[in-house]
């Protein structure tokens, strides 16, 4: 496969996040490259390869990221914690950015930034023998300059009501992301919709205060408003697995006498 331009994809995604309408993506939980190709053809602005709630391996994630790159589709990778070497391998494969789950402490944000930025802004290890650096065809100064101009897109998921002060927590990120399902559980599932919307308003306000995009997950586009995500700049809708299951159930129902 021919390497694309991950820096262009990052720039495009950042532009979509501030375009005044939702940049819509979906979670990828299945290992087939057909999924990212179909997502690109359907018009999604990005995909999030899910290494938290799926059976995907790092090898699977690398293959999906590489295929998304060829399709011209920005691919973020969701991780449950900051594993700096693994994050570096995903970025070297062409990931447009990293989405970190269960963000509660400023130290987590600092670790994420350090793992995704080269010195002096971070502690990411440098190599040119990878896809993002065009396997050494990019000179070191040019690659470092491109990374400085268009660094990995960083998304932090707010999934609990108890965190460090939110504006400080998300200030170094691109997206402050409402993890609506976990947050609803944290607030006492079944959470009062008004309580959940109030918490969404608090997260939205923190995003605005920090000057970053506000985003979140919804099972469908139509459900976003009820979750407090009606004006989100970054909206992740469902997942490939969810959509496949819904389609199979619908097809089985149509064929049932």
PDB file of C-alpha atoms in Angstrom:
ATOM      1  CA  UNK A   1       0.000   0.000   0.000  1.00  0.00           C
ATOM      2  CA  UNK A   2       1.195   3.511  -0.757  1.00  0.00           C
ATOM      3  CA  UNK A   3       1.602   5.798   2.230  1.00  0.00           C
ATOM      4  CA  UNK A   4      -0.607   8.847   2.288  1.00  0.00           C
ATOM      5  CA  UNK A   5       0.026  12.164   4.039  1.00  0.00           C
ATOM      6  CA  UNK A   6      -0.999  11.841   7.680  1.00  0.00           C
ATOM      7  CA  UNK A   7      -0.182  15.501   8.309  1.00  0.00           C
ATOM      8  CA  UNK A   8      -2.678  16.527   5.652  1.00  0.00           C
ATOM      9  CA  UNK A   9      -5.278  14.208   7.217  1.00  0.00           C
ATOM     10  CA  UNK A  10      -4.693  15.766  10.641  1.00  0.00           C
ATOM     11  CA  UNK A  11      -5.027  19.257   9.193  1.00  0.00           C
ATOM     12  CA  UNK A  12      -8.252  18.249   7.454  1.00  0.00           C
ATOM     13  CA  UNK A  13      -9.695  16.762  10.631  1.00  0.00           C
ATOM     14  CA  UNK A  14      -8.807  19.817  12.717  1.00  0.00           C
ATOM     15  CA  UNK A  15     -10.501  21.966  10.090  1.00  0.00           C
ATOM     16  CA  UNK A  16     -13.624  19.808  10.256  1.00  0.00           C
ATOM     17  CA  UNK A  17     -13.722  20.139  14.048  1.00  0.00           C
ATOM     18  CA  UNK A  18     -14.029  23.913  13.761  1.00  0.00           C
ATOM     19  CA  UNK A  19     -16.237  24.104  10.653  1.00  0.00           C
ATOM     20  CA  UNK A  20     -19.422  24.940  12.545  1.00  0.00           C
ATOM     21  CA  UNK A  21     -21.104  21.593  11.912  1.00  0.00           C
ATOM     22  CA  UNK A  22     -20.387  18.193  13.415  1.00  0.00           C
ATOM     23  CA  UNK A  23     -17.420  16.209  12.175  1.00  0.00           C
ATOM     24  CA  UNK A  24     -19.025  12.769  12.272  1.00  0.00           C
ATOM     25  CA  UNK A  25     -17.112   9.537  12.795  1.00  0.00           C
ATOM     26  CA  UNK A  26     -17.766   6.032  14.058  1.00  0.00           C
ATOM     27  CA  UNK A  27     -15.976   3.445  16.172  1.00  0.00           C
ATOM     28  CA  UNK A  28     -14.288   0.544  14.361  1.00  0.00           C
ATOM     29  CA  UNK A  29     -14.292  -2.686  16.350  1.00  0.00           C
ATOM     30  CA  UNK A  30     -13.964  -5.235  13.531  1.00  0.00           C
ATOM     31  CA  UNK A  31     -10.630  -6.150  11.964  1.00  0.00           C
ATOM     32  CA  UNK A  32     -11.743  -6.047   8.323  1.00  0.00           C
ATOM     33  CA  UNK A  33     -10.205  -3.255   6.197  1.00  0.00           C
ATOM     34  CA  UNK A  34     -13.512  -3.196   4.315  1.00  0.00           C
ATOM     35  CA  UNK A  35     -14.967  -1.338   7.303  1.00  0.00           C
ATOM     36  CA  UNK A  36     -12.731   1.723   6.970  1.00  0.00           C
ATOM     37  CA  UNK A  37     -13.151   1.685   3.197  1.00  0.00           C
ATOM     38  CA  UNK A  38     -16.938   1.630   3.581  1.00  0.00           C
ATOM     39  CA  UNK A  39     -16.735   4.417   6.194  1.00  0.00           C
ATOM     40  CA  UNK A  40     -14.759   6.567   3.789  1.00  0.00           C
ATOM     41  CA  UNK A  41     -17.198   5.884   0.954  1.00  0.00           C
ATOM     42  CA  UNK A  42     -20.159   6.683   3.233  1.00  0.00           C
ATOM     43  CA  UNK A  43     -18.767  10.143   3.939  1.00  0.00           C
ATOM     44  CA  UNK A  44     -17.573   9.856   7.527  1.00  0.00           C
ATOM     45  CA  UNK A  45     -15.054  12.544   8.474  1.00  0.00           C
ATOM     46  CA  UNK A  46     -12.960  10.096  10.510  1.00  0.00           C
ATOM     47  CA  UNK A  47     -12.989   6.725  12.266  1.00  0.00           C
ATOM     48  CA  UNK A  48     -11.880   5.723  15.758  1.00  0.00           C
ATOM     49  CA  UNK A  49     -10.159   2.342  15.863  1.00  0.00           C
ATOM     50  CA  UNK A  50     -11.142   0.944  19.248  1.00  0.00           C
ATOM     51  CA  UNK A  51      -8.483  -0.749  21.378  1.00  0.00           C
ATOM     52  CA  UNK A  52     -10.586  -0.441  24.527  1.00  0.00           C
ATOM     53  CA  UNK A  53     -13.929  -2.162  23.896  1.00  0.00           C
ATOM     54  CA  UNK A  54     -13.139  -4.669  21.148  1.00  0.00           C
ATOM     55  CA  UNK A  55     -11.104  -7.776  20.450  1.00  0.00           C
ATOM     56  CA  UNK A  56      -8.766  -5.886  18.122  1.00  0.00           C
ATOM     57  CA  UNK A  57      -5.041  -6.416  18.649  1.00  0.00           C
ATOM     58  CA  UNK A  58      -2.393  -3.785  18.075  1.00  0.00           C
ATOM     59  CA  UNK A  59      -1.566  -5.564  14.810  1.00  0.00           C
ATOM     60  CA  UNK A  60      -5.197  -5.249  13.751  1.00  0.00           C
ATOM     61  CA  UNK A  61      -5.186  -1.558  14.672  1.00  0.00           C
ATOM     62  CA  UNK A  62      -2.040  -0.929  12.638  1.00  0.00           C
ATOM     63  CA  UNK A  63      -3.565  -2.617   9.596  1.00  0.00           C
ATOM     64  CA  UNK A  64      -6.798  -0.594   9.934  1.00  0.00           C
ATOM     65  CA  UNK A  65      -4.879   2.668  10.364  1.00  0.00           C
ATOM     66  CA  UNK A  66      -2.767   1.916   7.295  1.00  0.00           C
ATOM     67  CA  UNK A  67      -5.847   1.154   5.200  1.00  0.00           C
ATOM     68  CA  UNK A  68      -7.626   4.287   6.397  1.00  0.00           C
ATOM     69  CA  UNK A  69      -4.542   6.284   5.411  1.00  0.00           C
ATOM     70  CA  UNK A  70      -4.690   4.848   1.885  1.00  0.00           C
ATOM     71  CA  UNK A  71      -8.419   5.714   1.739  1.00  0.00           C
ATOM     72  CA  UNK A  72      -7.680   9.305   2.750  1.00  0.00           C
ATOM     73  CA  UNK A  73      -9.652   8.883   5.985  1.00  0.00           C
ATOM     74  CA  UNK A  74      -8.228  10.179   9.287  1.00  0.00           C
ATOM     75  CA  UNK A  75      -8.066   7.353  11.829  1.00  0.00           C
ATOM     76  CA  UNK A  76      -7.819   7.994  15.545  1.00  0.00           C
ATOM     77  CA  UNK A  77      -7.040   5.106  17.889  1.00  0.00           C
ATOM     78  CA  UNK A  78      -8.826   4.828  21.229  1.00  0.00           C
ATOM     79  CA  UNK A  79      -6.615   3.507  24.023  1.00  0.00           C
ATOM     80  CA  UNK A  80      -7.510   2.743  27.662  1.00  0.00           C
ATOM     81  CA  UNK A  81      -4.220   4.125  28.997  1.00  0.00           C
ATOM     82  CA  UNK A  82      -1.091   5.885  27.800  1.00  0.00           C
ATOM     83  CA  UNK A  83       1.387   3.190  26.766  1.00  0.00           C
ATOM     84  CA  UNK A  84       4.056   5.391  25.176  1.00  0.00           C
ATOM     85  CA  UNK A  85       5.778   2.739  23.011  1.00  0.00           C
ATOM     86  CA  UNK A  86       2.440   1.444  21.687  1.00  0.00           C
ATOM     87  CA  UNK A  87       1.217   4.988  21.021  1.00  0.00           C
ATOM     88  CA  UNK A  88       4.416   5.693  19.085  1.00  0.00           C
ATOM     89  CA  UNK A  89       3.992   2.568  16.956  1.00  0.00           C
ATOM     90  CA  UNK A  90       0.399   3.532  16.106  1.00  0.00           C
ATOM     91  CA  UNK A  91       1.444   7.061  15.146  1.00  0.00           C
ATOM     92  CA  UNK A  92       4.328   5.736  13.047  1.00  0.00           C
ATOM     93  CA  UNK A  93       1.828   3.517  11.215  1.00  0.00           C
ATOM     94  CA  UNK A  94      -0.138   6.613  10.215  1.00  0.00           C
ATOM     95  CA  UNK A  95      -2.704   7.207  12.982  1.00  0.00           C
ATOM     96  CA  UNK A  96      -4.064  10.742  12.812  1.00  0.00           C
ATOM     97  CA  UNK A  97      -4.282  10.882  16.592  1.00  0.00           C
ATOM     98  CA  UNK A  98      -5.050   9.218  19.897  1.00  0.00           C
ATOM     99  CA  UNK A  99      -8.269   9.122  21.927  1.00  0.00           C
ATOM    100  CA  UNK A 100      -7.735   8.428  25.638  1.00  0.00           C
ATOM    101  CA  UNK A 101     -10.508   6.893  27.724  1.00  0.00           C
ATOM    102  CA  UNK A 102     -11.392   7.687  31.342  1.00  0.00           C
ATOM    103  CA  UNK A 103      -9.478  10.954  31.532  1.00  0.00           C
ATOM    104  CA  UNK A 104      -9.673  12.215  35.117  1.00  0.00           C
ATOM    105  CA  UNK A 105      -6.252  13.619  36.024  1.00  0.00           C
ATOM    106  CA  UNK A 106      -4.028  16.321  34.542  1.00  0.00           C
ATOM    107  CA  UNK A 107      -1.116  13.887  34.849  1.00  0.00           C
ATOM    108  CA  UNK A 108      -2.847  11.645  32.276  1.00  0.00           C
ATOM    109  CA  UNK A 109      -3.114  14.562  29.852  1.00  0.00           C
ATOM    110  CA  UNK A 110       0.535  15.378  30.411  1.00  0.00           C
ATOM    111  CA  UNK A 111       1.487  11.756  29.718  1.00  0.00           C
ATOM    112  CA  UNK A 112      -0.568  11.734  26.514  1.00  0.00           C
ATOM    113  CA  UNK A 113       1.063  14.920  25.255  1.00  0.00           C
ATOM    114  CA  UNK A 114       4.521  13.638  26.145  1.00  0.00           C
ATOM    115  CA  UNK A 115       3.914  10.361  24.276  1.00  0.00           C
ATOM    116  CA  UNK A 116       2.700  12.091  21.102  1.00  0.00           C
ATOM    117  CA  UNK A 117       5.091  15.044  20.809  1.00  0.00           C
ATOM    118  CA  UNK A 118       8.793  15.101  19.990  1.00  0.00           C
ATOM    119  CA  UNK A 119      11.198  17.073  22.157  1.00  0.00           C
ATOM    120  CA  UNK A 120      11.139  19.747  23.419  1.00  0.00           C
ATOM    121  CA  UNK A 121       7.309  19.559  23.601  1.00  0.00           C
ATOM    122  CA  UNK A 122       7.281  15.879  24.633  1.00  0.00           C
ATOM    123  CA  UNK A 123       9.279  12.688  25.014  1.00  0.00           C
ATOM    124  CA  UNK A 124       8.273  10.712  21.928  1.00  0.00           C
ATOM    125  CA  UNK A 125      11.098   8.657  20.456  1.00  0.00           C
ATOM    126  CA  UNK A 126      12.159   9.641  16.923  1.00  0.00           C
ATOM    127  CA  UNK A 127      12.605   7.312  13.956  1.00  0.00           C
ATOM    128  CA  UNK A 128      12.340   7.844  10.214  1.00  0.00           C
ATOM    129  CA  UNK A 129      11.970   4.121   9.426  1.00  0.00           C
ATOM    130  CA  UNK A 130       8.191   4.188   9.405  1.00  0.00           C
ATOM    131  CA  UNK A 131       5.160   4.955   7.287  1.00  0.00           C
ATOM    132  CA  UNK A 132       4.497   8.445   8.699  1.00  0.00           C
ATOM    133  CA  UNK A 133       8.047   9.502   7.761  1.00  0.00           C
ATOM    134  CA  UNK A 134       7.739   7.847   4.328  1.00  0.00           C
ATOM    135  CA  UNK A 135      10.218   5.136   5.381  1.00  0.00           C
ATOM    136  CA  UNK A 136      13.158   7.511   5.520  1.00  0.00           C
ATOM    137  CA  UNK A 137      12.373   9.491   2.375  1.00  0.00           C
ATOM    138  CA  UNK A 138      11.446  12.474   4.546  1.00  0.00           C
ATOM    139  CA  UNK A 139      14.508  14.323   5.921  1.00  0.00           C
ATOM    140  CA  UNK A 140      14.642  14.566   9.702  1.00  0.00           C
ATOM    141  CA  UNK A 141      14.202  18.341   9.808  1.00  0.00           C
ATOM    142  CA  UNK A 142      11.280  18.170   7.386  1.00  0.00           C
ATOM    143  CA  UNK A 143       9.546  15.399   9.327  1.00  0.00           C
ATOM    144  CA  UNK A 144       9.993  17.164  12.665  1.00  0.00           C
ATOM    145  CA  UNK A 145       8.693  20.377  11.123  1.00  0.00           C
ATOM    146  CA  UNK A 146       5.623  18.623   9.745  1.00  0.00           C
ATOM    147  CA  UNK A 147       4.965  17.027  13.146  1.00  0.00           C
ATOM    148  CA  UNK A 148       5.289  20.407  14.835  1.00  0.00           C
ATOM    149  CA  UNK A 149       2.904  22.057  12.369  1.00  0.00           C
ATOM    150  CA  UNK A 150       0.359  19.198  12.357  1.00  0.00           C
ATOM    151  CA  UNK A 151       0.833  17.099  15.488  1.00  0.00           C
ATOM    152  CA  UNK A 152      -1.349  14.121  16.362  1.00  0.00           C
ATOM    153  CA  UNK A 153      -4.959  15.002  17.164  1.00  0.00           C
ATOM    154  CA  UNK A 154      -5.640  14.396  20.859  1.00  0.00           C
ATOM    155  CA  UNK A 155      -9.058  13.482  22.282  1.00  0.00           C
ATOM    156  CA  UNK A 156      -9.800  13.032  25.975  1.00  0.00           C
ATOM    157  CA  UNK A 157     -12.923  11.209  27.152  1.00  0.00           C
ATOM    158  CA  UNK A 158     -14.681  12.646  30.210  1.00  0.00           C
ATOM    159  CA  UNK A 159     -16.607   9.707  31.637  1.00  0.00           C
ATOM    160  CA  UNK A 160     -16.939  10.458  35.345  1.00  0.00           C
ATOM    161  CA  UNK A 161     -18.300  13.395  37.297  1.00  0.00           C
ATOM    162  CA  UNK A 162     -15.191  13.473  39.509  1.00  0.00           C
ATOM    163  CA  UNK A 163     -12.120  14.838  37.738  1.00  0.00           C
ATOM    164  CA  UNK A 164      -9.431  17.441  38.104  1.00  0.00           C
ATOM    165  CA  UNK A 165     -10.710  20.907  37.088  1.00  0.00           C
ATOM    166  CA  UNK A 166     -11.952  20.347  33.550  1.00  0.00           C
ATOM    167  CA  UNK A 167     -10.473  23.420  31.814  1.00  0.00           C
ATOM    168  CA  UNK A 168      -7.016  22.436  33.079  1.00  0.00           C
ATOM    169  CA  UNK A 169      -7.630  18.785  32.248  1.00  0.00           C
ATOM    170  CA  UNK A 170      -8.458  19.370  28.571  1.00  0.00           C
ATOM    171  CA  UNK A 171      -6.530  22.543  27.698  1.00  0.00           C
ATOM    172  CA  UNK A 172      -3.754  20.671  25.837  1.00  0.00           C
ATOM    173  CA  UNK A 173      -6.198  18.559  23.799  1.00  0.00           C
ATOM    174  CA  UNK A 174      -8.036  19.028  20.528  1.00  0.00           C
ATOM    175  CA  UNK A 175     -11.343  17.550  21.714  1.00  0.00           C
ATOM    176  CA  UNK A 176     -13.038  17.313  25.100  1.00  0.00           C
ATOM    177  CA  UNK A 177     -15.175  14.226  24.520  1.00  0.00           C
ATOM    178  CA  UNK A 178     -18.256  13.285  26.542  1.00  0.00           C
ATOM    179  CA  UNK A 179     -18.316   9.539  27.200  1.00  0.00           C
ATOM    180  CA  UNK A 180     -22.074   9.510  27.615  1.00  0.00           C
ATOM    181  CA  UNK A 181     -22.583   5.829  28.516  1.00  0.00           C
ATOM    182  CA  UNK A 182     -19.967   5.636  31.264  1.00  0.00           C
ATOM    183  CA  UNK A 183     -20.969   9.060  32.545  1.00  0.00           C
ATOM    184  CA  UNK A 184     -24.612   7.979  32.775  1.00  0.00           C
ATOM    185  CA  UNK A 185     -23.548   4.952  34.819  1.00  0.00           C
ATOM    186  CA  UNK A 186     -21.318   7.106  37.025  1.00  0.00           C
ATOM    187  CA  UNK A 187     -24.235   9.453  37.698  1.00  0.00           C
ATOM    188  CA  UNK A 188     -26.444   6.540  38.720  1.00  0.00           C
ATOM    189  CA  UNK A 189     -27.954   4.553  35.863  1.00  0.00           C
ATOM    190  CA  UNK A 190     -30.655   4.987  34.883  1.00  0.00           C
ATOM    191  CA  UNK A 191     -29.523   8.579  35.092  1.00  0.00           C
ATOM    192  CA  UNK A 192     -32.085  11.341  35.069  1.00  0.00           C
ATOM    193  CA  UNK A 193     -31.867  12.788  31.519  1.00  0.00           C
ATOM    194  CA  UNK A 194     -31.846  16.287  32.991  1.00  0.00           C
ATOM    195  CA  UNK A 195     -28.875  15.390  35.213  1.00  0.00           C
ATOM    196  CA  UNK A 196     -26.978  13.948  32.258  1.00  0.00           C
ATOM    197  CA  UNK A 197     -27.689  17.020  30.129  1.00  0.00           C
ATOM    198  CA  UNK A 198     -26.545  19.277  32.961  1.00  0.00           C
ATOM    199  CA  UNK A 199     -23.273  17.362  33.140  1.00  0.00           C
ATOM    200  CA  UNK A 200     -22.946  17.625  29.364  1.00  0.00           C
ATOM    201  CA  UNK A 201     -23.423  21.393  29.707  1.00  0.00           C
ATOM    202  CA  UNK A 202     -20.635  21.493  32.275  1.00  0.00           C
ATOM    203  CA  UNK A 203     -18.279  19.580  29.996  1.00  0.00           C
ATOM    204  CA  UNK A 204     -19.242  21.771  27.035  1.00  0.00           C
ATOM    205  CA  UNK A 205     -18.547  24.893  29.071  1.00  0.00           C
ATOM    206  CA  UNK A 206     -15.138  23.579  30.077  1.00  0.00           C
ATOM    207  CA  UNK A 207     -14.300  22.838  26.440  1.00  0.00           C
ATOM    208  CA  UNK A 208     -15.208  26.382  25.457  1.00  0.00           C
ATOM    209  CA  UNK A 209     -13.262  27.819  28.366  1.00  0.00           C
ATOM    210  CA  UNK A 210     -10.199  25.807  27.320  1.00  0.00           C
ATOM    211  CA  UNK A 211     -10.634  26.702  23.638  1.00  0.00           C
ATOM    212  CA  UNK A 212     -10.996  23.113  22.436  1.00  0.00           C
ATOM    213  CA  UNK A 213     -13.714  21.320  20.485  1.00  0.00           C
ATOM    214  CA  UNK A 214     -16.595  19.659  22.314  1.00  0.00           C
ATOM    215  CA  UNK A 215     -17.534  16.138  21.285  1.00  0.00           C
ATOM    216  CA  UNK A 216     -19.119  12.898  22.354  1.00  0.00           C
ATOM    217  CA  UNK A 217     -20.673   9.570  21.469  1.00  0.00           C
ATOM    218  CA  UNK A 218     -24.279   8.847  20.550  1.00  0.00           C
ATOM    219  CA  UNK A 219     -25.840   5.596  19.323  1.00  0.00           C
ATOM    220  CA  UNK A 220     -27.458   7.495  16.412  1.00  0.00           C
ATOM    221  CA  UNK A 221     -27.412  11.021  14.988  1.00  0.00           C
ATOM    222  CA  UNK A 222     -30.991  11.542  16.175  1.00  0.00           C
ATOM    223  CA  UNK A 223     -30.077  10.635  19.773  1.00  0.00           C
ATOM    224  CA  UNK A 224     -27.325  13.241  20.054  1.00  0.00           C
ATOM    225  CA  UNK A 225     -29.499  16.153  21.171  1.00  0.00           C
ATOM    226  CA  UNK A 226     -31.063  14.220  24.058  1.00  0.00           C
ATOM    227  CA  UNK A 227     -27.553  13.401  25.302  1.00  0.00           C
ATOM    228  CA  UNK A 228     -26.545  17.071  25.297  1.00  0.00           C
ATOM    229  CA  UNK A 229     -24.545  16.693  22.076  1.00  0.00           C
ATOM    230  CA  UNK A 230     -26.764  18.687  19.738  1.00  0.00           C
ATOM    231  CA  UNK A 231     -24.041  21.262  19.068  1.00  0.00           C
ATOM    232  CA  UNK A 232     -21.010  18.982  19.326  1.00  0.00           C
ATOM    233  CA  UNK A 233     -18.228  19.723  16.887  1.00  0.00           C
ATOM    234  CA  UNK A 234     -17.064  16.105  17.063  1.00  0.00           C
ATOM    235  CA  UNK A 235     -19.680  13.373  17.067  1.00  0.00           C
ATOM    236  CA  UNK A 236     -18.917   9.640  17.092  1.00  0.00           C
ATOM    237  CA  UNK A 237     -22.008   7.697  16.054  1.00  0.00           C
ATOM    238  CA  UNK A 238     -22.366   4.043  17.015  1.00  0.00           C
ATOM    239  CA  UNK A 239     -19.847   1.537  15.734  1.00  0.00           C
ATOM    240  CA  UNK A 240     -19.388  -0.838  12.845  1.00  0.00           C
ATOM    241  CA  UNK A 241     -20.394  -3.742  15.083  1.00  0.00           C
ATOM    242  CA  UNK A 242     -23.504  -1.952  16.319  1.00  0.00           C
ATOM    243  CA  UNK A 243     -24.597  -1.087  12.769  1.00  0.00           C
ATOM    244  CA  UNK A 244     -23.964  -4.630  11.564  1.00  0.00           C
ATOM    245  CA  UNK A 245     -25.999  -6.069  14.447  1.00  0.00           C
ATOM    246  CA  UNK A 246     -28.867  -3.652  13.781  1.00  0.00           C
ATOM    247  CA  UNK A 247     -28.848  -4.515  10.076  1.00  0.00           C
ATOM    248  CA  UNK A 248     -28.826  -8.239  10.764  1.00  0.00           C
ATOM    249  CA  UNK A 249     -31.700  -7.937  13.241  1.00  0.00           C
ATOM    250  CA  UNK A 250     -33.695  -5.873  10.747  1.00  0.00           C
ATOM    251  CA  UNK A 251     -33.056  -8.368   7.967  1.00  0.00           C
ATOM    252  CA  UNK A 252     -34.026 -11.303  10.155  1.00  0.00           C
ATOM    253  CA  UNK A 253     -37.187  -9.509  11.224  1.00  0.00           C
ATOM    254  CA  UNK A 254     -38.194  -8.793   7.631  1.00  0.00           C
ATOM    255  CA  UNK A 255     -37.850 -12.450   6.778  1.00  0.00           C
ATOM    256  CA  UNK A 256     -39.740 -13.726   9.846  1.00  0.00           C
ATOM    257  CA  UNK A 257     -43.322 -14.804   9.070  1.00  0.00           C
TER     258      UNK A 257
END
